[in-house]
PDB file of C-alpha atoms and ligand atoms in Angstrom:
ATOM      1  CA  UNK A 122      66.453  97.638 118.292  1.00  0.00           C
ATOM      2  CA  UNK A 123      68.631 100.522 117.160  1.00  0.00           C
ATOM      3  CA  UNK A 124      68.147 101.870 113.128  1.00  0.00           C
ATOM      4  CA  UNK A 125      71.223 100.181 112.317  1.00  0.00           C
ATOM      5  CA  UNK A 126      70.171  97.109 113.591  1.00  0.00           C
ATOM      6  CA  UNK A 127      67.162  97.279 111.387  1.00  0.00           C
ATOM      7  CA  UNK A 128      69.386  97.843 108.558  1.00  0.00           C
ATOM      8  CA  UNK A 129      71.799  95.102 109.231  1.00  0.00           C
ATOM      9  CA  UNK A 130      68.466  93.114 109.198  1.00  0.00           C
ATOM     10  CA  UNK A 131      66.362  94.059 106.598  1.00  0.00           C
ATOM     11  CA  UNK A 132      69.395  93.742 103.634  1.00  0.00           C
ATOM     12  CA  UNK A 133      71.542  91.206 105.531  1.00  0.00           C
ATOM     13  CA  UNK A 134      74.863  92.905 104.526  1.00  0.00           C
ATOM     14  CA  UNK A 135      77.466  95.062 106.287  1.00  0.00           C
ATOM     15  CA  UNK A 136      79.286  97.750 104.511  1.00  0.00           C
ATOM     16  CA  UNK A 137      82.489  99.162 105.846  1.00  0.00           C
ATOM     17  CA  UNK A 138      84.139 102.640 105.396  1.00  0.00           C
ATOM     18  CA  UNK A 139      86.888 102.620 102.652  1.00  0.00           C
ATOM     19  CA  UNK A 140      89.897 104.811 102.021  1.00  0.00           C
ATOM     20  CA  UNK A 141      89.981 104.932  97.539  1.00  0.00           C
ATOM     21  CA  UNK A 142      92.897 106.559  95.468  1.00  0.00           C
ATOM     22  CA  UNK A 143      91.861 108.218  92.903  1.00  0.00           C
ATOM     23  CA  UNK A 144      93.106 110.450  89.574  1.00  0.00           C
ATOM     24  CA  UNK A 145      90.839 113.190  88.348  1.00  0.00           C
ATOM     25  CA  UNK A 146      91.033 112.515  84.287  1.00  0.00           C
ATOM     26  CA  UNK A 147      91.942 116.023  83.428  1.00  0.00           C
ATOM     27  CA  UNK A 148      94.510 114.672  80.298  1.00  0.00           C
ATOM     28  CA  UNK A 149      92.319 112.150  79.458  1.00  0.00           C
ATOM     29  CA  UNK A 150      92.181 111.193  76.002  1.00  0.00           C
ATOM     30  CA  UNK A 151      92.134 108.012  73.630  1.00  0.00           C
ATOM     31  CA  UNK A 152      95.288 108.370  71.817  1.00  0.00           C
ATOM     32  CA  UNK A 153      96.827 104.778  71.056  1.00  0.00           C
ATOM     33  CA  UNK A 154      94.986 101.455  71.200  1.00  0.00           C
ATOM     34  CA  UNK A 155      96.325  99.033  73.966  1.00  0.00           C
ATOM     35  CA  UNK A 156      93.100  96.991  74.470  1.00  0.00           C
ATOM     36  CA  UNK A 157      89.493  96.299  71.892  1.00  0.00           C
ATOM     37  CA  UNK A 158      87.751  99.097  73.504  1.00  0.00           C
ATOM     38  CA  UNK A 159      90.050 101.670  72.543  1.00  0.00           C
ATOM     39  CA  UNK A 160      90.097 103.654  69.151  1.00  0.00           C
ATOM     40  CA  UNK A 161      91.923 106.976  68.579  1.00  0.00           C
ATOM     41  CA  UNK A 162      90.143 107.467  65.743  1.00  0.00           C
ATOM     42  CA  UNK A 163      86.664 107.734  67.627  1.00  0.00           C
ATOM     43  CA  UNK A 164      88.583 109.149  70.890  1.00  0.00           C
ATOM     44  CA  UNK A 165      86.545 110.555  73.848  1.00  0.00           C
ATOM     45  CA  UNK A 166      85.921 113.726  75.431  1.00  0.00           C
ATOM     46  CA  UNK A 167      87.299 114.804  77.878  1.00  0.00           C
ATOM     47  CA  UNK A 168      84.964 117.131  79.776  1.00  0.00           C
ATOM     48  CA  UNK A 169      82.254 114.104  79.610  1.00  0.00           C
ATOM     49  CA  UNK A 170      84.887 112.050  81.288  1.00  0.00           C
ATOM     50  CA  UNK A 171      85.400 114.567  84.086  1.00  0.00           C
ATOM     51  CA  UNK A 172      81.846 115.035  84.699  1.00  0.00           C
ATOM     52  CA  UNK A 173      81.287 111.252  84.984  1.00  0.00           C
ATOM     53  CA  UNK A 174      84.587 110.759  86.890  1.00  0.00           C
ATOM     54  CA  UNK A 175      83.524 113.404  89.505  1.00  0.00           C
ATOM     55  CA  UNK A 176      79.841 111.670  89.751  1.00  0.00           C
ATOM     56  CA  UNK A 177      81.858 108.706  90.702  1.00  0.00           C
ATOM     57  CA  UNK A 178      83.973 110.176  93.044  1.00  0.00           C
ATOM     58  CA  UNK A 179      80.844 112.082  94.714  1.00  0.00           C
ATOM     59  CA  UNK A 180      78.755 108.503  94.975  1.00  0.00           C
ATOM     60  CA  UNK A 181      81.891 107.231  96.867  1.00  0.00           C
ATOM     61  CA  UNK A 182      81.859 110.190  99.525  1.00  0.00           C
ATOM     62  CA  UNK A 183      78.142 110.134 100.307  1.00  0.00           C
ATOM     63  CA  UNK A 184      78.644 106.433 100.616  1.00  0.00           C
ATOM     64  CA  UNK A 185      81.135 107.520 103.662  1.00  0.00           C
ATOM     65  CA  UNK A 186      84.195 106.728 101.763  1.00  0.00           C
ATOM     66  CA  UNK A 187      87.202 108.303 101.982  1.00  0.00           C
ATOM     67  CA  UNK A 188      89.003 109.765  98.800  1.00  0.00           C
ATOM     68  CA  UNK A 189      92.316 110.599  98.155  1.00  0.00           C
ATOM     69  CA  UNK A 190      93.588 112.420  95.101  1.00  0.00           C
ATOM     70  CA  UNK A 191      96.927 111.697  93.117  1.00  0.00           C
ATOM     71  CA  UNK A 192      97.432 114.528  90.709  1.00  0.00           C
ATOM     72  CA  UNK A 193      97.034 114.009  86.807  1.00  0.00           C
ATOM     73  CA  UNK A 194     100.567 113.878  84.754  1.00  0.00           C
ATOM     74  CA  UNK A 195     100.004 115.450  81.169  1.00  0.00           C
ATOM     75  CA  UNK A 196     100.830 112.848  78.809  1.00  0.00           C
ATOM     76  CA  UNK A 197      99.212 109.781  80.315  1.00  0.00           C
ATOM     77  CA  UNK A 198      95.844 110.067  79.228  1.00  0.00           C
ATOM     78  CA  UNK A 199      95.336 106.391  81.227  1.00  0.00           C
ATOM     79  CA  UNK A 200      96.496 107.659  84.830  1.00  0.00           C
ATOM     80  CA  UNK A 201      92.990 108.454  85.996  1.00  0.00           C
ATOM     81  CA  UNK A 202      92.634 103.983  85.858  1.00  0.00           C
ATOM     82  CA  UNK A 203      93.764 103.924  89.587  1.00  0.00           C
ATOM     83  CA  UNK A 204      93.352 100.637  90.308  1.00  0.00           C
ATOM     84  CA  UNK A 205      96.522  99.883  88.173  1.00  0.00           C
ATOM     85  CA  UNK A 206      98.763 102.127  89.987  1.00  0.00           C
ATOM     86  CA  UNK A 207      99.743  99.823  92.910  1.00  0.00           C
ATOM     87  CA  UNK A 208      98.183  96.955  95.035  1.00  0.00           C
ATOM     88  CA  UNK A 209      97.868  98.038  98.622  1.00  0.00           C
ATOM     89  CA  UNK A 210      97.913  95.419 101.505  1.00  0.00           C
ATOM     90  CA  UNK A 211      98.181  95.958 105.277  1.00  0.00           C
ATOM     91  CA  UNK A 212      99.678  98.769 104.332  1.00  0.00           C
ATOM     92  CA  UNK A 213     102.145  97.288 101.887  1.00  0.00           C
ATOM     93  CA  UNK A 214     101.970  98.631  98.883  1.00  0.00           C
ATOM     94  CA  UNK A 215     103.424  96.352  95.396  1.00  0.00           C
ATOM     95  CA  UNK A 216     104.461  98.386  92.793  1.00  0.00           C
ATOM     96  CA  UNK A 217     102.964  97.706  89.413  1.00  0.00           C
ATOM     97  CA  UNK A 218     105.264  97.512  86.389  1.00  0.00           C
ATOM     98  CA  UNK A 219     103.612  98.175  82.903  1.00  0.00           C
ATOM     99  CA  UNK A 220     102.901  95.550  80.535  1.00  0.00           C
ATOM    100  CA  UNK A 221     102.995  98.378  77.707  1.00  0.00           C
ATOM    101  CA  UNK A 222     105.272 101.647  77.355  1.00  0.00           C
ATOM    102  CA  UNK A 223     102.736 104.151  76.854  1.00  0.00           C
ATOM    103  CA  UNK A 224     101.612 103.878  80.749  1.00  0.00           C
ATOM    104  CA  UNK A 225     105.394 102.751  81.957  1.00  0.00           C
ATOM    105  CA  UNK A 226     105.617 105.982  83.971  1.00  0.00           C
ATOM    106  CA  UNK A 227     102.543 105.644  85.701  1.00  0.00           C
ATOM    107  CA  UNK A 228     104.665 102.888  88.057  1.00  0.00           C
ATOM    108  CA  UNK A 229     106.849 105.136  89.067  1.00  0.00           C
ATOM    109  CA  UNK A 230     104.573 107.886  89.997  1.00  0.00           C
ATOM    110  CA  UNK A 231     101.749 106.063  92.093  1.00  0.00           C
ATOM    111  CA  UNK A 232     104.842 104.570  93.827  1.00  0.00           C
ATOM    112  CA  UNK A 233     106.673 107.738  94.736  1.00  0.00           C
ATOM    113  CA  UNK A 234     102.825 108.822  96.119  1.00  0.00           C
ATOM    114  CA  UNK A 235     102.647 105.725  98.314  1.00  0.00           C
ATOM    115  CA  UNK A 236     106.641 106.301  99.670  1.00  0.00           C
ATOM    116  CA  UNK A 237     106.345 110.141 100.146  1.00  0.00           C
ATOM    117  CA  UNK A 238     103.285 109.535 103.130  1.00  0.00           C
ATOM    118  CA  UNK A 239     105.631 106.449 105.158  1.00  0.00           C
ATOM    119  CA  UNK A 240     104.339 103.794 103.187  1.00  0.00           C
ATOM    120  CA  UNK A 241     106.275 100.464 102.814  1.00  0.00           C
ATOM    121  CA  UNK A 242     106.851  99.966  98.923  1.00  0.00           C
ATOM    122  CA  UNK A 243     107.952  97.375  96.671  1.00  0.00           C
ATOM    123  CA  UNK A 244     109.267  98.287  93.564  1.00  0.00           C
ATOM    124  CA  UNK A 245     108.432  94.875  91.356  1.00  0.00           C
ATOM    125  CA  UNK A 246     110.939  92.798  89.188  1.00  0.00           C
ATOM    126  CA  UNK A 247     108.220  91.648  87.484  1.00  0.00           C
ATOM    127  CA  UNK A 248     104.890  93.369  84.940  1.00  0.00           C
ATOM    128  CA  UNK A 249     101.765  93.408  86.844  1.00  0.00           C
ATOM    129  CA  UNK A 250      98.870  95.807  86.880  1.00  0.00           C
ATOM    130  CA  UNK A 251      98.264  96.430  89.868  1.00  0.00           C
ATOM    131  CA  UNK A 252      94.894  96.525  91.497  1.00  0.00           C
ATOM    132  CA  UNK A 253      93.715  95.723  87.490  1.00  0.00           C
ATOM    133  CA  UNK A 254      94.789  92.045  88.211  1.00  0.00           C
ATOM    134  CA  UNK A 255      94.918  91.841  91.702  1.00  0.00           C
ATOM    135  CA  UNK A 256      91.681  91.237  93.704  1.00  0.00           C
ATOM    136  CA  UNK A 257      91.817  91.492  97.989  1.00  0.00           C
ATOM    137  CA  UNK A 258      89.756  89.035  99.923  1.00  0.00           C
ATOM    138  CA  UNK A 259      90.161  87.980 103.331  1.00  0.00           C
ATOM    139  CA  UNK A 260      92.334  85.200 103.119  1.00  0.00           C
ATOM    140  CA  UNK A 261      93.342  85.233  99.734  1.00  0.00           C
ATOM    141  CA  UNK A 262      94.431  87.573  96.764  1.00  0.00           C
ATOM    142  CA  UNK A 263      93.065  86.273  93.480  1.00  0.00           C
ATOM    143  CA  UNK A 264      95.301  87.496  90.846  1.00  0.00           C
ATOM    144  CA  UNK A 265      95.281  87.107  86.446  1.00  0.00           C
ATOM    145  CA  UNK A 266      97.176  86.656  83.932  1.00  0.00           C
ATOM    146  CA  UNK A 267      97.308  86.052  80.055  1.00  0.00           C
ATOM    147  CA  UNK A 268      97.128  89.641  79.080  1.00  0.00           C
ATOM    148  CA  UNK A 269      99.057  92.011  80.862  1.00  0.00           C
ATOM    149  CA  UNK A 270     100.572  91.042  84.483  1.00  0.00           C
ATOM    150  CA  UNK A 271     103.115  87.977  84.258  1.00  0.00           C
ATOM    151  CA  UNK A 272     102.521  84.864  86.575  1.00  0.00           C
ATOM    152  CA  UNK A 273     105.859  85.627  88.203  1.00  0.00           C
ATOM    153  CA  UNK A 274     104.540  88.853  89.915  1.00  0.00           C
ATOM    154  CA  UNK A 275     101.786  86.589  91.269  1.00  0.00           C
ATOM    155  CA  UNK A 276     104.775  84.869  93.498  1.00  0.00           C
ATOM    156  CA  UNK A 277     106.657  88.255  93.914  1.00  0.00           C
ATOM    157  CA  UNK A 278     103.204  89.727  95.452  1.00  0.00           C
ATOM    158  CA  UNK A 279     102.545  86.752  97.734  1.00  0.00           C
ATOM    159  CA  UNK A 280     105.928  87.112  99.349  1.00  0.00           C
ATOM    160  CA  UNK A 281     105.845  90.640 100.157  1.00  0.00           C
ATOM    161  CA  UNK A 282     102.244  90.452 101.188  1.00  0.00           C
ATOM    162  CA  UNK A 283     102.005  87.022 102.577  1.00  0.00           C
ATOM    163  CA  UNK A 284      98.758  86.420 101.522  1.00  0.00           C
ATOM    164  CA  UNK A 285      98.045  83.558  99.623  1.00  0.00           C
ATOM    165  CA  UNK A 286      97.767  84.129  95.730  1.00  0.00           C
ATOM    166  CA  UNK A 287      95.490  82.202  93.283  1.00  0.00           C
ATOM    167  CA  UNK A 288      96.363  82.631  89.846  1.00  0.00           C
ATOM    168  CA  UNK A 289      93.050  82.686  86.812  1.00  0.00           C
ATOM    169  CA  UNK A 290      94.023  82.955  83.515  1.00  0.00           C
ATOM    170  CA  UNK A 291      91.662  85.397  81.346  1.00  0.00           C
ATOM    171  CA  UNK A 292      91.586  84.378  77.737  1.00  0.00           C
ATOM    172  CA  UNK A 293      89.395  86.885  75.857  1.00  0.00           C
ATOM    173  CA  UNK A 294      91.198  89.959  74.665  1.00  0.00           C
ATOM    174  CA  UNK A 295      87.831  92.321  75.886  1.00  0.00           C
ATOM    175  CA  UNK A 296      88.010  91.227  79.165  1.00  0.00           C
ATOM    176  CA  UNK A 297      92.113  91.803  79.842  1.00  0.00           C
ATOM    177  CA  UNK A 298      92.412  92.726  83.491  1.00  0.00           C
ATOM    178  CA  UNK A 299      90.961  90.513  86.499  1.00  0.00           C
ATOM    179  CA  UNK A 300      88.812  93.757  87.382  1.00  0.00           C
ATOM    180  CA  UNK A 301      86.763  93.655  83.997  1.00  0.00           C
ATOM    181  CA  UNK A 302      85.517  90.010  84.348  1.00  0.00           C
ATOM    182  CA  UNK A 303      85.438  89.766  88.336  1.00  0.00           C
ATOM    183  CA  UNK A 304      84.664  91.626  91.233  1.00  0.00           C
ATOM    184  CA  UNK A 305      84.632  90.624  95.353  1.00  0.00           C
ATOM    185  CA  UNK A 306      81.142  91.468  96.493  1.00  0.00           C
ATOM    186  CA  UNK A 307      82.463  90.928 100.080  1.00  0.00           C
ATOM    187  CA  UNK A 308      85.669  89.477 101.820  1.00  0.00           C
ATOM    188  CA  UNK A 309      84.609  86.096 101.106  1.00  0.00           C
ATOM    189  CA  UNK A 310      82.026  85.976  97.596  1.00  0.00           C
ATOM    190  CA  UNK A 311      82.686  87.524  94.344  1.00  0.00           C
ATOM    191  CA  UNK A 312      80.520  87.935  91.492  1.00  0.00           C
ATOM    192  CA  UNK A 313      82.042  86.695  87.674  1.00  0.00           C
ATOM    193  CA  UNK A 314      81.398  86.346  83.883  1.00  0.00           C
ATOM    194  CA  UNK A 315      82.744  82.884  83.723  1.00  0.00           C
ATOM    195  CA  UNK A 316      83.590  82.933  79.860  1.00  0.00           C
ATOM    196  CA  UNK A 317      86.550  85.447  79.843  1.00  0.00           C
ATOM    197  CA  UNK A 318      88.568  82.447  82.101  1.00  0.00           C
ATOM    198  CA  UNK A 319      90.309  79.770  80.566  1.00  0.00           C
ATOM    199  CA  UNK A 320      88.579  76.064  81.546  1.00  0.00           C
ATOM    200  CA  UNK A 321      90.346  75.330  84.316  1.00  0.00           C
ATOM    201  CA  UNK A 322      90.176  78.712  86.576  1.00  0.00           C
ATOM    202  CA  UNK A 323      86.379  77.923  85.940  1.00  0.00           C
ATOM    203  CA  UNK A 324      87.050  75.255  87.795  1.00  0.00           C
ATOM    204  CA  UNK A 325      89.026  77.196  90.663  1.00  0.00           C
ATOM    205  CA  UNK A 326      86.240  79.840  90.790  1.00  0.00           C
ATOM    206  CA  UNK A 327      83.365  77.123  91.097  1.00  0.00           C
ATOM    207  CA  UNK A 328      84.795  75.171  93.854  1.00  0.00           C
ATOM    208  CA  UNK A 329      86.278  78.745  95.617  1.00  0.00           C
ATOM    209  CA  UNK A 330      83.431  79.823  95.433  1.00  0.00           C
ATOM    210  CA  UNK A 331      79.886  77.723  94.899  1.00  0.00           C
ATOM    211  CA  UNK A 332      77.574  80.843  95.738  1.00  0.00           C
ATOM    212  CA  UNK A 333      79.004  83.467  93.580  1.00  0.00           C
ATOM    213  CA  UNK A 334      76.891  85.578  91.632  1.00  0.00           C
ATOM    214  CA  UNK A 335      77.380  84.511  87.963  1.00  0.00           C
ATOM    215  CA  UNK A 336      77.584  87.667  85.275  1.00  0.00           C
ATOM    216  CA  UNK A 337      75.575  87.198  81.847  1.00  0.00           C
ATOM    217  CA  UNK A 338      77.675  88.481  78.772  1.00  0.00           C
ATOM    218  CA  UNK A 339      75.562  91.173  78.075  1.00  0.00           C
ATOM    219  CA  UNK A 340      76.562  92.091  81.971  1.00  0.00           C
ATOM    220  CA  UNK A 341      80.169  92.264  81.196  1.00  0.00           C
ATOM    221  CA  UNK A 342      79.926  93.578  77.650  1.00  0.00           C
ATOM    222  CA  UNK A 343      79.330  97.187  79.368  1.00  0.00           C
ATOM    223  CA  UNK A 344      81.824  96.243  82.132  1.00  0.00           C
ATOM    224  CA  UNK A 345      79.258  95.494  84.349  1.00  0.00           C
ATOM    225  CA  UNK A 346      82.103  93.322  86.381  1.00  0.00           C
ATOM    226  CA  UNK A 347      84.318  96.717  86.907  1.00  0.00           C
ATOM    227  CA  UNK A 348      82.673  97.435  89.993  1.00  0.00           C
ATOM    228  CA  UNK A 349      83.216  98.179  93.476  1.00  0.00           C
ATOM    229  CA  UNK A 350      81.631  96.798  96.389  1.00  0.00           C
ATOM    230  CA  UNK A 351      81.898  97.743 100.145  1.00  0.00           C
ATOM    231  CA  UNK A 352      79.808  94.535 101.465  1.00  0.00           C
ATOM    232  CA  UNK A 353      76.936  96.132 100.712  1.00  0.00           C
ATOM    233  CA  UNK A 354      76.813  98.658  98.491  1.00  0.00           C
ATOM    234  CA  UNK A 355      77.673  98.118  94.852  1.00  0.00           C
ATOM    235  CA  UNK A 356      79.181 100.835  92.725  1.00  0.00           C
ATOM    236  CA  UNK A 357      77.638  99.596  89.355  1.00  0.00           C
ATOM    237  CA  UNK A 358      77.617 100.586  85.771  1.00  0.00           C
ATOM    238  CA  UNK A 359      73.900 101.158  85.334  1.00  0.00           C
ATOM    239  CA  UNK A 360      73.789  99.478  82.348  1.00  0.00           C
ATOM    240  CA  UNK A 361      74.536  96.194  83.647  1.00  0.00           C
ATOM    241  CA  UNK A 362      70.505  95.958  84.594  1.00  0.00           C
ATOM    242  CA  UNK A 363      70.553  91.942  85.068  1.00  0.00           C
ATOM    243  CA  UNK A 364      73.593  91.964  87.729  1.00  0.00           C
ATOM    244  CA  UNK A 365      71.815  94.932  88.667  1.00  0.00           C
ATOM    245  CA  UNK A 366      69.039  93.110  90.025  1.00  0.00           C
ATOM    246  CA  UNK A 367      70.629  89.789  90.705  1.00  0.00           C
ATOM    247  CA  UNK A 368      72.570  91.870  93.618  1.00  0.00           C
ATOM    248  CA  UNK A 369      69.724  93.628  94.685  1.00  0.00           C
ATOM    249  CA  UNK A 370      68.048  90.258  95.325  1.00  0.00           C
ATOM    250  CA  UNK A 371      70.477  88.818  97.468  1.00  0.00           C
ATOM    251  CA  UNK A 372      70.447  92.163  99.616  1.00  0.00           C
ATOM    252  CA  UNK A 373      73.356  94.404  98.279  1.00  0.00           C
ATOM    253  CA  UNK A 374      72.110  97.845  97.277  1.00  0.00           C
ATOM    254  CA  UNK A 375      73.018  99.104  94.014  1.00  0.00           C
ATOM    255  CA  UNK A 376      74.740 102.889  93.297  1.00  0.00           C
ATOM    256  CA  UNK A 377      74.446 103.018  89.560  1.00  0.00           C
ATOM    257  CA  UNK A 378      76.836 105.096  87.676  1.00  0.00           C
ATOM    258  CA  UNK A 379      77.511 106.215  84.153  1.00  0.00           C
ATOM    259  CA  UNK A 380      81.150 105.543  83.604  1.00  0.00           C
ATOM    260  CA  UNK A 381      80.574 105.275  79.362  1.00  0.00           C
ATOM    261  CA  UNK A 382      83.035 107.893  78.122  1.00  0.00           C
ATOM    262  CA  UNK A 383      86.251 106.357  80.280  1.00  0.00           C
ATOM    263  CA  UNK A 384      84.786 102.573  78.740  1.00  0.00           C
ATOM    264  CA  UNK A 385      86.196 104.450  75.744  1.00  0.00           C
ATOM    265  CA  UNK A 386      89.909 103.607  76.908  1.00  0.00           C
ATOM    266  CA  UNK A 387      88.165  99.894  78.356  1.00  0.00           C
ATOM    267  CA  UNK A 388      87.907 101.290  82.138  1.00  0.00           C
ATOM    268  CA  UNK A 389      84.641 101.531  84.518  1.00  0.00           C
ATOM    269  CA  UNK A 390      84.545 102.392  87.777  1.00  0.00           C
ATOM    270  CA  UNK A 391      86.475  99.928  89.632  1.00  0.00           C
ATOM    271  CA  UNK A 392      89.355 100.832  87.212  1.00  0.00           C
ATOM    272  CA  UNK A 393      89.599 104.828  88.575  1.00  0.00           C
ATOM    273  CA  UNK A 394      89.646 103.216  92.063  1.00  0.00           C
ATOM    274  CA  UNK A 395      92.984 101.917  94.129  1.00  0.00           C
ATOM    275  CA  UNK A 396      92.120 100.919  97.639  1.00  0.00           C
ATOM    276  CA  UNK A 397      94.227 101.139 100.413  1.00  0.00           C
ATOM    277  CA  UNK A 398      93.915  98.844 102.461  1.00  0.00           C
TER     278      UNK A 398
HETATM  279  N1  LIG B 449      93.275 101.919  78.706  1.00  0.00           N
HETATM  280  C1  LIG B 449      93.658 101.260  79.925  1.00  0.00           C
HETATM  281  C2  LIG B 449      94.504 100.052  79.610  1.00  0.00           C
HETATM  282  O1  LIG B 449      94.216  99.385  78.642  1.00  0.00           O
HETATM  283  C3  LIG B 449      92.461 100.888  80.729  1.00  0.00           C
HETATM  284  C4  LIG B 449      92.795 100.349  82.067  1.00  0.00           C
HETATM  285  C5  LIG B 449      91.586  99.918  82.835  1.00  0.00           C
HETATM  286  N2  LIG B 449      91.923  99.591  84.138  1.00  0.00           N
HETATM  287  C6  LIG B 449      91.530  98.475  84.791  1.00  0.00           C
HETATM  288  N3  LIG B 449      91.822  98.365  86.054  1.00  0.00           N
HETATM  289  N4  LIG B 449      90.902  97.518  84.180  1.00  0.00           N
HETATM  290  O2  LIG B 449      95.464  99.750  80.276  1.00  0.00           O
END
């Protein structure tokens, strides 16, 4: 039996090689409010945030991943949130549209990244958040709403992907994208905090999915949901310690990061992270 064998084995999971966007948060700031966790009169600082950012980016490369750089616009102090730039789908990539002004240019920009190395783009009719409210499985793209992208983009994205697209509706203000109450631990399981989804995408999520892992609120009250997962390794906010060890049961090993100065502006690190897929 060969090491990897072993591996396989001994944890039970498979991890494959990703390729990540990412924006170093060199303007970062927290200048307007646009969600509960921000407040410009606390702000953040900035050279934390890059320190933490890069410690993020590093975990990813020693995990094998690939990482790809867009480059920081002054002025939008949220660009280094990736994962809202664009969804990216066999190559397609769906443009997001802004649900507020203050990031509206961000669109626009991740978009003209995607078209300028051959990719096929969509510019959307309709406000979504990319990546924020769109999560990839294998044979489906779950996708929210109720805070910032509009159900109609849910269609839009279906038809240009042609992947089928279930729509949750989030209903507590803290938890305002998909990717801060939900995360696919695999291409098939995801792990949740069931309480930021209205009754009925409960529902959907308990009968999608019967062996999830289920989030406690003191999990997702330091965004231990925003995390990334390659099928077996978990890029985690360390201070989610009972989903922490919850995934570590069932065979996924952990990569703990500290993400706290960019929860500041209500991001982790699935939120600095746009896969393309
Ligand atoms: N301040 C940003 C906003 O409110 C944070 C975005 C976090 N990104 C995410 N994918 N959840 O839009």
């Amino acid at each position: 039996m060969t090491i990897a064998q072993t591996e396989t084995t001994h944890s039970g999971r498979t991890g494959t090689a990703r390729h990540f966007l990412m924006c170093r948060p060199e303007f970062f700031t927290v200048s307007y409010s646009i969600n509960p966790w921000m407040d410009p009169a606390k702000g953040a600082d900035n050279a934390t945030a890059l320190l933490q950012w890069e410690s993020l980016r590093e975990a990813y490369e020693s995990l094998g991943h690939t990482v790809s750089l867009i480059d920081p616009i002054e002025g939008l102090p949220d660009m280094v949130f990736a994962a809202n730039g664009a969804l990216v789908v066999d190559g397609r990539v769906y443009g997001a549209r802004f649900a507020h002004q203050e990031r509206a240019a961000e669109g626009p920009a991740y978009l003209e990244w995607f078209a300028g190395r051959g990719y096929e783009t969509l510019e959307a009719s309709f406000t979504n958040e990319g990546e924020g409210d769109y999560l990839t499985l294998d044979d489906m793209i779950l996708a929210g709403t109720g805070f910032r992208t509009d159900v109609a983009a849910h269609m839009e994205a279906q038809e240009f992907l042609g992947r089928p697209v279930v729509t949750l509706r989030l209903v507590d203000p803290r938890f305002y994208h998909l990717d801060t109450a939900l995360f696919p631990l695999d291409g098939g399981n995801v792990a949740y905090y069931p309480e930021a989804f209205s009754a009925g995408s409960r529902r959907v999520l308990a009968r999608l999915f019967p062996d999830a892992v289920i989030a406690s609120a003191q999990d997702a009250e330091v965004l231990g949901l925003n995390a990334v997962s390659d099928g077996r390794n978990v890029v985690l906010n360390g201070e989610a310690t009972g989903l922490a060890l919850e995934l570590e049961r069932r065979g996924f090993t952990v990569v703990r990061v500290d993400l706290s100065e960019l929860r500041k502006a209500g991001g982790g690190p699935k939120c600095c992270t746009l896969e393309i897929r």
